[in-house]
mmCIF file of C-alpha atoms and ligand atoms in Angstrom:
data_model
loop_
_atom_site.group_PDB
_atom_site.id
_atom_site.type_symbol
_atom_site.label_atom_id
_atom_site.label_comp_id
_atom_site.label_asym_id
_atom_site.label_seq_id
_atom_site.Cartn_x
_atom_site.Cartn_y
_atom_site.Cartn_z
ATOM 1 C CA MET A 408 -1.704 20.080 0.849
ATOM 2 C CA LYS A 409 -1.896 18.667 -2.367
ATOM 3 C CA ILE A 410 -3.110 14.283 -3.289
ATOM 4 C CA VAL A 411 -3.096 12.969 -6.269
ATOM 5 C CA ILE A 412 -4.677 10.337 -7.088
ATOM 6 C CA THR A 413 -3.607 8.392 -10.673
ATOM 7 C CA GLU A 414 -5.910 5.192 -10.661
ATOM 8 C CA PHE A 415 -9.299 4.108 -9.423
ATOM 9 C CA MET A 416 -10.240 5.208 -5.479
ATOM 10 C CA ASP A 417 -13.069 4.314 -4.004
ATOM 11 C CA ALA A 418 -15.229 7.431 -3.891
ATOM 12 C CA PRO A 419 -16.116 7.900 -0.367
ATOM 13 C CA ALA A 420 -12.415 7.001 0.435
ATOM 14 C CA VAL A 421 -11.430 10.096 -2.850
ATOM 15 C CA ALA A 422 -14.035 12.642 -0.407
ATOM 16 C CA GLN A 423 -12.680 11.965 2.639
ATOM 17 C CA LEU A 424 -9.457 12.912 1.919
ATOM 18 C CA ALA A 425 -11.168 16.266 -0.399
ATOM 19 C CA ALA A 426 -12.835 16.465 3.147
ATOM 20 C CA ARG A 427 -8.836 18.033 4.657
ATOM 21 C CA HIS A 428 -6.929 18.929 1.037
ATOM 22 C CA GLU A 429 -6.982 19.557 -2.602
ATOM 23 C CA VAL A 430 -7.254 16.186 -4.223
ATOM 24 C CA VAL A 431 -7.002 15.909 -8.021
ATOM 25 C CA TYR A 432 -8.847 12.761 -8.822
ATOM 26 C CA ASP A 433 -7.873 11.302 -12.328
ATOM 27 C CA PRO A 434 -7.503 7.498 -13.052
ATOM 28 C CA THR A 435 -6.750 9.212 -16.411
ATOM 29 C CA LEU A 436 -3.574 9.815 -14.755
ATOM 30 C CA VAL A 437 -1.429 6.588 -15.511
ATOM 31 C CA ASP A 438 -2.249 6.404 -18.161
ATOM 32 C CA ASP A 439 -0.790 10.160 -19.861
ATOM 33 C CA PRO A 440 3.281 10.582 -18.473
ATOM 34 C CA ALA A 441 2.858 13.831 -19.256
ATOM 35 C CA ARG A 442 0.131 14.677 -17.168
ATOM 36 C CA LEU A 443 1.033 12.901 -14.372
ATOM 37 C CA HIS A 444 4.334 13.801 -13.958
ATOM 38 C CA ALA A 445 2.605 17.662 -13.881
ATOM 39 C CA GLN A 446 0.751 16.949 -11.164
ATOM 40 C CA ALA A 447 3.287 14.551 -9.498
ATOM 41 C CA ALA A 448 6.164 17.496 -9.399
ATOM 42 C CA LEU A 449 3.751 19.665 -7.573
ATOM 43 C CA ALA A 450 1.769 16.742 -4.674
ATOM 44 C CA ASP A 451 2.104 16.039 -1.489
ATOM 45 C CA ALA A 452 1.161 12.835 -1.520
ATOM 46 C CA LEU A 453 0.949 10.073 -4.119
ATOM 47 C CA VAL A 454 -2.023 7.663 -4.620
ATOM 48 C CA VAL A 455 -1.072 3.860 -6.831
ATOM 49 C CA ARG A 456 -2.645 1.350 -7.413
ATOM 50 C CA ASN A 457 -0.794 -1.313 -9.425
ATOM 51 C CA ARG A 458 -0.017 -0.058 -12.548
ATOM 52 C CA THR A 459 2.397 3.803 -11.585
ATOM 53 C CA GLN A 460 5.557 3.165 -12.323
ATOM 54 C CA VAL A 461 6.743 5.246 -9.245
ATOM 55 C CA ARG A 462 10.514 4.839 -10.388
ATOM 56 C CA GLY A 463 13.057 6.461 -12.551
ATOM 57 C CA GLU A 464 11.474 10.519 -14.278
ATOM 58 C CA LEU A 465 8.230 9.507 -12.301
ATOM 59 C CA LEU A 466 10.157 9.628 -9.406
ATOM 60 C CA ALA A 467 12.212 12.559 -9.615
ATOM 61 C CA THR A 468 9.125 14.794 -10.382
ATOM 62 C CA LEU A 469 8.184 14.204 -6.557
ATOM 63 C CA GLY A 470 10.338 17.216 -5.566
ATOM 64 C CA ARG A 471 7.578 17.589 -3.100
ATOM 65 C CA CYS A 472 6.251 14.509 -1.553
ATOM 66 C CA ARG A 473 5.733 13.164 2.089
ATOM 67 C CA VAL A 474 4.174 9.622 1.187
ATOM 68 C CA VAL A 475 2.761 7.748 -1.300
ATOM 69 C CA GLY A 476 -0.170 4.841 -0.518
ATOM 70 C CA ARG A 477 -0.308 2.549 -2.379
ATOM 71 C CA LEU A 478 -4.416 0.946 -3.952
ATOM 72 C CA GLY A 479 -2.730 -2.847 -2.930
ATOM 73 C CA VAL A 480 -0.553 -4.677 -1.924
ATOM 74 C CA GLY A 481 2.543 -5.575 -4.132
ATOM 75 C CA LEU A 482 4.993 -3.049 -3.873
ATOM 76 C CA ASP A 483 6.522 -4.142 -7.535
ATOM 77 C CA ASN A 484 5.753 -0.766 -9.367
ATOM 78 C CA ILE A 485 7.891 0.987 -6.562
ATOM 79 C CA ASP A 486 10.537 2.358 -6.605
ATOM 80 C CA VAL A 487 10.399 2.172 -2.820
ATOM 81 C CA PRO A 488 14.746 1.752 -1.291
ATOM 82 C CA GLY A 489 14.657 5.813 -2.960
ATOM 83 C CA CYS A 490 11.969 6.729 -2.052
ATOM 84 C CA GLU A 491 12.593 5.825 1.072
ATOM 85 C CA ALA A 492 16.492 8.255 -0.333
ATOM 86 C CA ARG A 493 13.669 11.292 -1.032
ATOM 87 C CA GLY A 494 11.686 10.938 2.747
ATOM 88 C CA ILE A 495 8.969 9.599 0.420
ATOM 89 C CA ALA A 496 6.719 6.748 2.676
ATOM 90 C CA VAL A 497 5.770 4.209 0.564
ATOM 91 C CA ILE A 498 1.912 3.178 2.388
ATOM 92 C CA PRO A 499 0.417 -0.290 1.475
ATOM 93 C CA ALA A 500 -2.553 -1.726 2.090
ATOM 94 C CA THR A 501 -1.209 -4.685 4.103
ATOM 95 C CA GLY A 502 -4.246 -7.599 4.248
ATOM 96 C CA ALA A 503 -7.592 -5.478 2.691
ATOM 97 C CA ASN A 504 -7.845 -7.182 0.021
ATOM 98 C CA ALA A 505 -6.533 -11.094 1.087
ATOM 99 C CA LEU A 506 -10.219 -11.968 1.454
ATOM 100 C CA SER A 507 -10.576 -11.910 -1.944
ATOM 101 C CA VAL A 508 -7.678 -12.741 -3.018
ATOM 102 C CA ALA A 509 -8.657 -15.995 -1.289
ATOM 103 C CA GLU A 510 -11.284 -16.674 -1.838
ATOM 104 C CA TYR A 511 -10.408 -16.194 -5.535
ATOM 105 C CA VAL A 512 -7.824 -19.623 -5.036
ATOM 106 C CA VAL A 513 -10.262 -22.031 -2.863
ATOM 107 C CA ALA A 514 -12.821 -21.112 -5.483
ATOM 108 C CA THR A 515 -9.770 -22.086 -9.201
ATOM 109 C CA ALA A 516 -9.045 -24.408 -7.120
ATOM 110 C CA MET A 517 -12.381 -26.194 -6.961
ATOM 111 C CA LEU A 518 -13.054 -25.423 -10.770
ATOM 112 C CA LEU A 519 -9.951 -26.348 -11.760
ATOM 113 C CA LEU A 520 -9.912 -29.993 -10.080
ATOM 114 C CA ARG A 521 -13.699 -31.024 -10.975
ATOM 115 C CA GLY A 522 -13.227 -29.635 -14.199
ATOM 116 C CA ALA A 523 -17.008 -29.170 -15.265
ATOM 117 C CA TYR A 524 -15.819 -25.412 -15.749
ATOM 118 C CA GLN A 525 -16.200 -25.841 -19.499
ATOM 119 C CA ALA A 526 -18.927 -27.704 -21.081
ATOM 120 C CA SER A 527 -21.838 -24.801 -21.034
ATOM 121 C CA ALA A 528 -21.379 -24.757 -24.373
ATOM 122 C CA GLN A 529 -21.811 -27.590 -25.160
ATOM 123 C CA VAL A 530 -24.714 -28.074 -22.375
ATOM 124 C CA ALA A 531 -26.604 -25.415 -24.070
ATOM 125 C CA ALA A 532 -25.849 -26.666 -27.526
ATOM 126 C CA GLY A 533 -28.020 -30.491 -26.218
ATOM 127 C CA ALA A 534 -24.895 -32.089 -26.526
ATOM 128 C CA TRP A 535 -24.557 -33.851 -23.318
ATOM 129 C CA PRO A 536 -20.602 -34.305 -22.842
ATOM 130 C CA ARG A 537 -21.411 -36.630 -19.128
ATOM 131 C CA PRO A 538 -18.870 -39.278 -20.134
ATOM 132 C CA ALA A 539 -15.719 -37.453 -20.256
ATOM 133 C CA LEU A 540 -16.580 -35.222 -17.481
ATOM 134 C CA ILE A 541 -17.227 -38.024 -14.089
ATOM 135 C CA ASN A 542 -13.375 -37.785 -13.676
ATOM 136 C CA GLY A 543 -13.386 -35.026 -12.028
ATOM 137 C CA ARG A 544 -11.996 -34.413 -8.550
ATOM 138 C CA GLU A 545 -13.221 -33.493 -4.857
ATOM 139 C CA ALA A 546 -11.432 -30.229 -2.981
ATOM 140 C CA GLY A 547 -12.123 -32.443 0.450
ATOM 141 C CA GLY A 548 -8.502 -34.822 1.821
ATOM 142 C CA LYS A 549 -6.805 -32.894 -1.465
ATOM 143 C CA THR A 550 -3.249 -30.718 -0.304
ATOM 144 C CA LEU A 551 -2.870 -27.454 -1.017
ATOM 145 C CA GLY A 552 0.319 -26.179 -1.657
ATOM 146 C CA LEU A 553 1.428 -22.405 -0.516
ATOM 147 C CA VAL A 554 3.722 -20.876 -1.589
ATOM 148 C CA GLY A 555 4.417 -17.309 0.309
ATOM 149 C CA PHE A 556 3.113 -17.463 3.718
ATOM 150 C CA GLY A 557 2.109 -13.939 5.083
ATOM 151 C CA ALA A 558 -1.320 -12.358 4.875
ATOM 152 C CA ILE A 559 -3.611 -13.725 1.527
ATOM 153 C CA GLY A 560 -1.782 -16.870 2.223
ATOM 154 C CA GLN A 561 -2.505 -17.459 6.059
ATOM 155 C CA LEU A 562 -6.499 -17.357 5.374
ATOM 156 C CA THR A 563 -6.885 -19.094 1.936
ATOM 157 C CA ALA A 564 -5.199 -22.021 4.735
ATOM 158 C CA ARG A 565 -8.458 -21.061 7.000
ATOM 159 C CA LEU A 566 -11.343 -21.648 3.773
ATOM 160 C CA ALA A 567 -9.581 -24.693 2.695
ATOM 161 C CA GLN A 568 -9.473 -25.940 5.977
ATOM 162 C CA GLY A 569 -12.570 -25.059 5.670
ATOM 163 C CA ILE A 570 -13.009 -28.048 3.090
ATOM 164 C CA GLY A 571 -11.556 -30.175 4.102
ATOM 165 C CA MET A 572 -7.857 -29.424 2.391
ATOM 166 C CA ARG A 573 -4.766 -30.582 3.673
ATOM 167 C CA VAL A 574 -2.610 -27.258 4.019
ATOM 168 C CA ILE A 575 1.334 -27.093 3.306
ATOM 169 C CA ALA A 576 3.075 -24.256 3.654
ATOM 170 C CA SER A 577 6.573 -23.239 1.973
ATOM 171 C CA ASP A 578 7.783 -19.456 3.858
ATOM 172 C CA ALA A 579 11.621 -18.030 2.981
ATOM 173 C CA ALA A 580 11.255 -16.032 5.826
ATOM 174 C CA LEU A 581 9.562 -18.423 8.118
ATOM 175 C CA GLY A 582 11.121 -21.169 10.092
ATOM 176 C CA ALA A 583 9.353 -24.277 11.011
ATOM 177 C CA GLY A 584 8.880 -23.221 14.022
ATOM 178 C CA HIS A 585 7.282 -20.604 13.480
ATOM 179 C CA PRO A 586 4.627 -20.306 16.094
ATOM 180 C CA VAL A 587 1.499 -18.772 12.689
ATOM 181 C CA TYR A 588 2.114 -23.204 11.568
ATOM 182 C CA ARG A 589 0.699 -23.692 15.730
ATOM 183 C CA ASP A 590 -1.585 -21.802 15.131
ATOM 184 C CA THR A 591 -3.652 -22.135 12.170
ATOM 185 C CA GLY A 592 -2.309 -26.687 11.873
ATOM 186 C CA VAL A 593 0.155 -25.672 8.233
ATOM 187 C CA ALA A 594 3.241 -27.944 8.007
ATOM 188 C CA PRO A 595 5.679 -26.760 6.767
ATOM 189 C CA VAL A 596 8.319 -27.316 4.366
ATOM 190 C CA GLY A 597 10.716 -26.880 1.385
ATOM 191 C CA LEU A 598 9.651 -26.096 -1.799
ATOM 192 C CA ASP A 599 10.489 -28.797 -4.020
ATOM 193 C CA GLU A 600 8.292 -31.157 -0.763
ATOM 194 C CA LEU A 601 5.448 -28.743 -1.740
ATOM 195 C CA VAL A 602 6.111 -29.403 -5.293
ATOM 196 C CA ALA A 603 6.202 -32.239 -4.953
ATOM 197 C CA GLN A 604 3.054 -33.350 -2.340
ATOM 198 C CA ALA A 605 0.580 -30.999 -3.286
ATOM 199 C CA ASP A 606 -2.791 -31.366 -5.213
ATOM 200 C CA VAL A 607 -2.907 -27.430 -6.025
ATOM 201 C CA VAL A 608 -0.143 -25.079 -5.704
ATOM 202 C CA SER A 609 -0.624 -21.346 -5.238
ATOM 203 C CA LEU A 610 1.234 -18.943 -5.754
ATOM 204 C CA HIS A 611 1.395 -16.293 -2.160
ATOM 205 C CA VAL A 612 4.941 -14.778 -2.764
ATOM 206 C CA PRO A 613 6.147 -10.351 -4.165
ATOM 207 C CA LEU A 614 8.123 -10.231 -7.359
ATOM 208 C CA VAL A 615 11.507 -9.523 -5.961
ATOM 209 C CA ASP A 616 15.028 -10.749 -7.570
ATOM 210 C CA SER A 617 14.371 -14.324 -5.735
ATOM 211 C CA THR A 618 11.227 -14.894 -6.743
ATOM 212 C CA ARG A 619 11.629 -13.955 -10.365
ATOM 213 C CA HIS A 620 10.921 -16.983 -12.320
ATOM 214 C CA LEU A 621 10.606 -19.684 -9.108
ATOM 215 C CA PHE A 622 7.887 -21.633 -11.303
ATOM 216 C CA ASP A 623 10.140 -22.531 -14.706
ATOM 217 C CA ALA A 624 10.740 -25.033 -16.355
ATOM 218 C CA ARG A 625 11.744 -27.835 -13.794
ATOM 219 C CA ARG A 626 9.601 -26.445 -11.721
ATOM 220 C CA LEU A 627 6.681 -26.738 -13.387
ATOM 221 C CA ALA A 628 8.239 -30.758 -13.934
ATOM 222 C CA ALA A 629 8.325 -31.509 -10.436
ATOM 223 C CA MET A 630 4.520 -31.176 -9.866
ATOM 224 C CA LYS A 631 2.663 -33.781 -8.695
ATOM 225 C CA PRO A 632 1.308 -35.036 -12.756
ATOM 226 C CA GLY A 633 -2.901 -33.646 -13.064
ATOM 227 C CA ALA A 634 -1.828 -30.704 -10.417
ATOM 228 C CA VAL A 635 -2.970 -27.010 -10.678
ATOM 229 C CA LEU A 636 -1.135 -24.170 -10.674
ATOM 230 C CA ILE A 637 -2.257 -20.739 -9.409
ATOM 231 C CA ASN A 638 -0.782 -17.605 -9.398
ATOM 232 C CA THR A 639 -1.830 -14.654 -8.300
ATOM 233 C CA ALA A 640 1.050 -13.703 -7.105
ATOM 234 C CA ARG A 641 2.789 -11.706 -9.904
ATOM 235 C CA GLY A 642 3.649 -12.936 -13.257
ATOM 236 C CA GLY A 643 6.779 -12.748 -13.664
ATOM 237 C CA ILE A 644 7.515 -15.997 -10.973
ATOM 238 C CA VAL A 645 5.799 -18.643 -13.012
ATOM 239 C CA ASP A 646 7.927 -19.419 -16.574
ATOM 240 C CA GLU A 647 4.319 -18.497 -19.388
ATOM 241 C CA PRO A 648 5.387 -20.638 -22.313
ATOM 242 C CA ALA A 649 6.534 -24.020 -19.833
ATOM 243 C CA LEU A 650 2.870 -22.931 -18.122
ATOM 244 C CA ALA A 651 0.938 -23.524 -21.746
ATOM 245 C CA ALA A 652 3.409 -26.184 -22.994
ATOM 246 C CA ALA A 653 2.960 -28.389 -19.920
ATOM 247 C CA LEU A 654 -1.173 -27.630 -19.570
ATOM 248 C CA ARG A 655 -1.209 -28.497 -23.550
ATOM 249 C CA GLU A 656 1.040 -32.336 -23.161
ATOM 250 C CA GLY A 657 -1.888 -32.831 -20.311
ATOM 251 C CA ARG A 658 1.213 -33.002 -17.371
ATOM 252 C CA LEU A 659 -1.014 -30.226 -15.242
ATOM 253 C CA GLY A 660 -4.782 -30.834 -13.826
ATOM 254 C CA GLY A 661 -5.186 -27.018 -14.747
ATOM 255 C CA ALA A 662 -4.642 -23.303 -13.379
ATOM 256 C CA ALA A 663 -5.354 -20.035 -13.514
ATOM 257 C CA VAL A 664 -3.764 -16.521 -13.952
ATOM 258 C CA ASP A 665 -4.349 -13.514 -12.056
ATOM 259 C CA VAL A 666 -0.849 -11.663 -13.232
ATOM 260 C CA PHE A 667 1.061 -12.086 -16.291
ATOM 261 C CA ALA A 668 4.559 -11.165 -17.092
ATOM 262 C CA ASP A 669 2.910 -7.642 -18.921
ATOM 263 C CA GLU A 670 0.564 -6.340 -18.127
ATOM 264 C CA PRO A 671 -2.223 -6.104 -20.563
ATOM 265 C CA LEU A 672 -1.335 -9.670 -21.779
ATOM 266 C CA PRO A 673 0.206 -8.688 -25.657
ATOM 267 C CA GLY A 674 -2.217 -11.484 -27.444
ATOM 268 C CA GLY A 675 -1.858 -14.228 -29.637
ATOM 269 C CA GLY A 676 0.832 -15.414 -26.849
ATOM 270 C CA ALA A 677 1.256 -19.490 -25.290
ATOM 271 C CA PHE A 678 -3.038 -19.198 -23.687
ATOM 272 C CA VAL A 679 -4.140 -18.409 -27.051
ATOM 273 C CA ASP A 680 -6.348 -21.337 -26.356
ATOM 274 C CA CYS A 681 -4.715 -23.416 -24.327
ATOM 275 C CA PRO A 682 -6.969 -26.348 -22.581
ATOM 276 C CA ARG A 683 -7.492 -26.217 -18.068
ATOM 277 C CA LEU A 684 -6.852 -22.649 -17.833
ATOM 278 C CA VAL A 685 -9.115 -19.964 -16.528
ATOM 279 C CA LEU A 686 -6.806 -16.720 -17.155
ATOM 280 C CA THR A 687 -8.733 -12.873 -15.608
ATOM 281 C CA PRO A 688 -7.073 -9.651 -15.699
ATOM 282 C CA HIS A 689 -5.327 -9.190 -12.661
ATOM 283 C CA ILE A 690 -9.101 -9.050 -10.636
ATOM 284 C CA ALA A 691 -8.341 -12.007 -7.416
ATOM 285 C CA GLY A 692 -7.704 -8.672 -4.529
ATOM 286 C CA LEU A 693 -9.993 -6.463 -6.394
ATOM 287 C CA SER A 694 -13.756 -6.085 -5.267
ATOM 288 C CA VAL A 695 -15.785 -4.406 -4.225
ATOM 289 C CA GLU A 696 -15.666 -5.069 -0.653
ATOM 290 C CA ALA A 697 -11.923 -5.228 -1.292
ATOM 291 C CA ASN A 698 -11.957 -1.461 -3.205
ATOM 292 C CA GLU A 699 -13.567 0.339 -0.003
ATOM 293 C CA ARG A 700 -11.581 -1.415 2.189
ATOM 294 C CA VAL A 701 -8.111 -0.608 0.844
ATOM 295 C CA SER A 702 -9.644 2.215 -0.097
ATOM 296 C CA SER A 703 -10.323 3.502 3.330
ATOM 297 C CA MET A 704 -6.907 2.056 4.786
ATOM 298 C CA ILE A 705 -5.427 4.420 2.790
ATOM 299 C CA ALA A 706 -7.006 7.430 2.719
ATOM 300 C CA GLN A 707 -7.037 7.073 6.948
ATOM 301 C CA ARG A 708 -2.914 6.359 6.239
ATOM 302 C CA VAL A 709 -2.129 9.066 4.183
ATOM 303 C CA LEU A 710 -4.059 11.754 6.466
ATOM 304 C CA GLU A 711 -2.555 10.622 9.476
ATOM 305 C CA ALA A 712 1.161 10.703 6.810
ATOM 306 C CA LEU A 713 0.352 14.540 5.731
ATOM 307 C CA GLY A 714 0.003 15.423 9.803
HETATM 308 N N1 NAD B 942 -3.539 -10.603 -7.481
HETATM 309 C C1 NAD B 942 -3.711 -9.998 -6.765
HETATM 310 O O1 NAD B 942 -4.855 -9.038 -6.947
HETATM 311 C C2 NAD B 942 -3.011 -9.239 -5.477
HETATM 312 C C3 NAD B 942 -3.979 -8.665 -4.582
HETATM 313 C C4 NAD B 942 -2.936 -8.556 -3.689
HETATM 314 C C5 NAD B 942 -1.681 -8.730 -4.068
HETATM 315 N N2 NAD B 942 -1.321 -9.799 -4.554
HETATM 316 C C6 NAD B 942 -0.163 -10.296 -4.351
HETATM 317 O O2 NAD B 942 0.680 -11.326 -4.297
HETATM 318 C C7 NAD B 942 2.107 -11.347 -2.859
HETATM 319 C C8 NAD B 942 1.459 -11.446 -1.435
HETATM 320 O O3 NAD B 942 0.756 -9.991 -0.633
HETATM 321 P P1 NAD B 942 0.623 -11.236 0.750
HETATM 322 O O4 NAD B 942 -0.127 -10.197 1.908
HETATM 323 O O5 NAD B 942 0.578 -12.580 0.763
HETATM 324 O O6 NAD B 942 2.316 -10.059 1.192
HETATM 325 P P2 NAD B 942 2.563 -11.177 2.926
HETATM 326 O O7 NAD B 942 3.757 -9.570 2.918
HETATM 327 O O8 NAD B 942 2.157 -10.704 3.586
HETATM 328 O O9 NAD B 942 2.959 -11.605 2.989
HETATM 329 C C9 NAD B 942 4.307 -12.829 1.208
HETATM 330 C C10 NAD B 942 5.078 -14.224 2.012
HETATM 331 O O10 NAD B 942 5.491 -14.448 1.365
HETATM 332 C C11 NAD B 942 7.232 -15.031 1.947
HETATM 333 N N3 NAD B 942 8.440 -14.930 0.857
HETATM 334 C C12 NAD B 942 8.660 -13.775 0.339
HETATM 335 N N4 NAD B 942 9.799 -14.071 -0.313
HETATM 336 C C13 NAD B 942 9.594 -16.308 -0.424
HETATM 337 C C14 NAD B 942 10.927 -16.284 -1.241
HETATM 338 N N5 NAD B 942 11.043 -16.936 -1.795
HETATM 339 N N6 NAD B 942 9.957 -18.231 -1.140
HETATM 340 C C15 NAD B 942 9.229 -18.121 -0.071
HETATM 341 N N7 NAD B 942 8.287 -17.055 0.389
HETATM 342 C C16 NAD B 942 8.715 -16.361 -0.131
HETATM 343 C C17 NAD B 942 7.082 -13.906 2.720
HETATM 344 O O11 NAD B 942 8.401 -14.121 3.720
HETATM 345 C C18 NAD B 942 6.173 -13.235 3.599
HETATM 346 O O12 NAD B 942 5.513 -14.113 4.620
HETATM 347 C C19 NAD B 942 1.526 -9.451 -3.031
HETATM 348 O O13 NAD B 942 2.959 -9.121 -2.892
HETATM 349 C C20 NAD B 942 0.938 -9.379 -4.396
HETATM 350 O O14 NAD B 942 2.433 -9.351 -5.746
HETATM 351 C C21 NAD B 942 -2.082 -9.579 -5.808
HETATM 352 O O1 3PG B 943 -1.099 -6.515 -4.904
HETATM 353 C C1 3PG B 943 -1.984 -6.122 -5.273
HETATM 354 O O2 3PG B 943 -2.647 -5.725 -4.009
HETATM 355 C C2 3PG B 943 -2.524 -5.688 -6.636
HETATM 356 O O3 3PG B 943 -2.626 -6.465 -7.409
HETATM 357 C C3 3PG B 943 -3.496 -5.535 -5.992
HETATM 358 O O4 3PG B 943 -3.658 -3.838 -7.165
HETATM 359 P P1 3PG B 943 -4.586 -2.666 -6.973
HETATM 360 O O5 3PG B 943 -5.313 -3.762 -7.165
HETATM 361 O O6 3PG B 943 -3.769 -1.166 -6.910
HETATM 362 O O7 3PG B 943 -3.894 -2.469 -8.974
#
């Protein structure tokens, strides 16, 4: 059978697939719709990351496909009901990149609370900006609010508790009596209460209709003065110009943003020269270890699905 891989995948996992089936591994396919559609038409399995849009014309070309392997967790680039209607199974790499994201959240939370990370050039130049940096805050004893308490939220809670943070969470699908709260020692709260209490708010919900612009200007304004916002979930969940305004006006203490409404983020937008801001190009879930786990999990599951 034929497996078409449209974005990068760890080499041993590609080899594992190639040992059993014909494999087209071409990470440039995602940027070449004509070749992508030609290859997809012949594919029994398609393997994608977050950039390949498995919907519309591409979905229509998948005449033979039985399975779409997703080298990640978010499924907003895949028309899942459309795949199911065509008998195509969609397999995400659930949990396989969770540790990388959780570490990113704790690292950026500490960095932004302390606020000293942008002093390197001044220190190297001999400016010694110590008086301006004496008000950094510790993470220990602060409250972390997790919006979404699934695989990544739960792992992030464990790491944050390890450095002495109190953790509260809001999850639309988990009732307050759900055993996961008792097992993790995390307090369930409503979203409004979370936003009012948290020193650090971190987003871990999928991008769906109910989460689009969940953090709009009104909700950003309801955050504690000086609080930090971390978005590794999806760009459409936060109103980007409203976040930039809250940072420029000093209402928020900082933000780390890994995901954007448009990726790559078009240059010249609201975030240019924005203070107290860490921007990364959608890499919170990407590390050597996560890529190995994600790739081997999907290789294994695609092989099982092909039988
Ligand atoms: N930046 C990255 O590299 C990266 C890596 C991995 C995942 N992600 C993103 O993180 C998201 C979460 O990943 P996960 O593995 O924790 O998923 P998950 O499915 O395990 O957990 C998501 C949780 O969100 C909850 N939820 C859904 N809608 C909600 C709402 N309106 N309010 C509150 N909770 C809601 C669900 O009940 C679920 O418990 C993914 O969908 C993906 O978009 C990003
Ligand atoms: O949803 C995810 O897991 C992240 O967005 C990372 O996806 P990717 O590594 O496949 O791009």
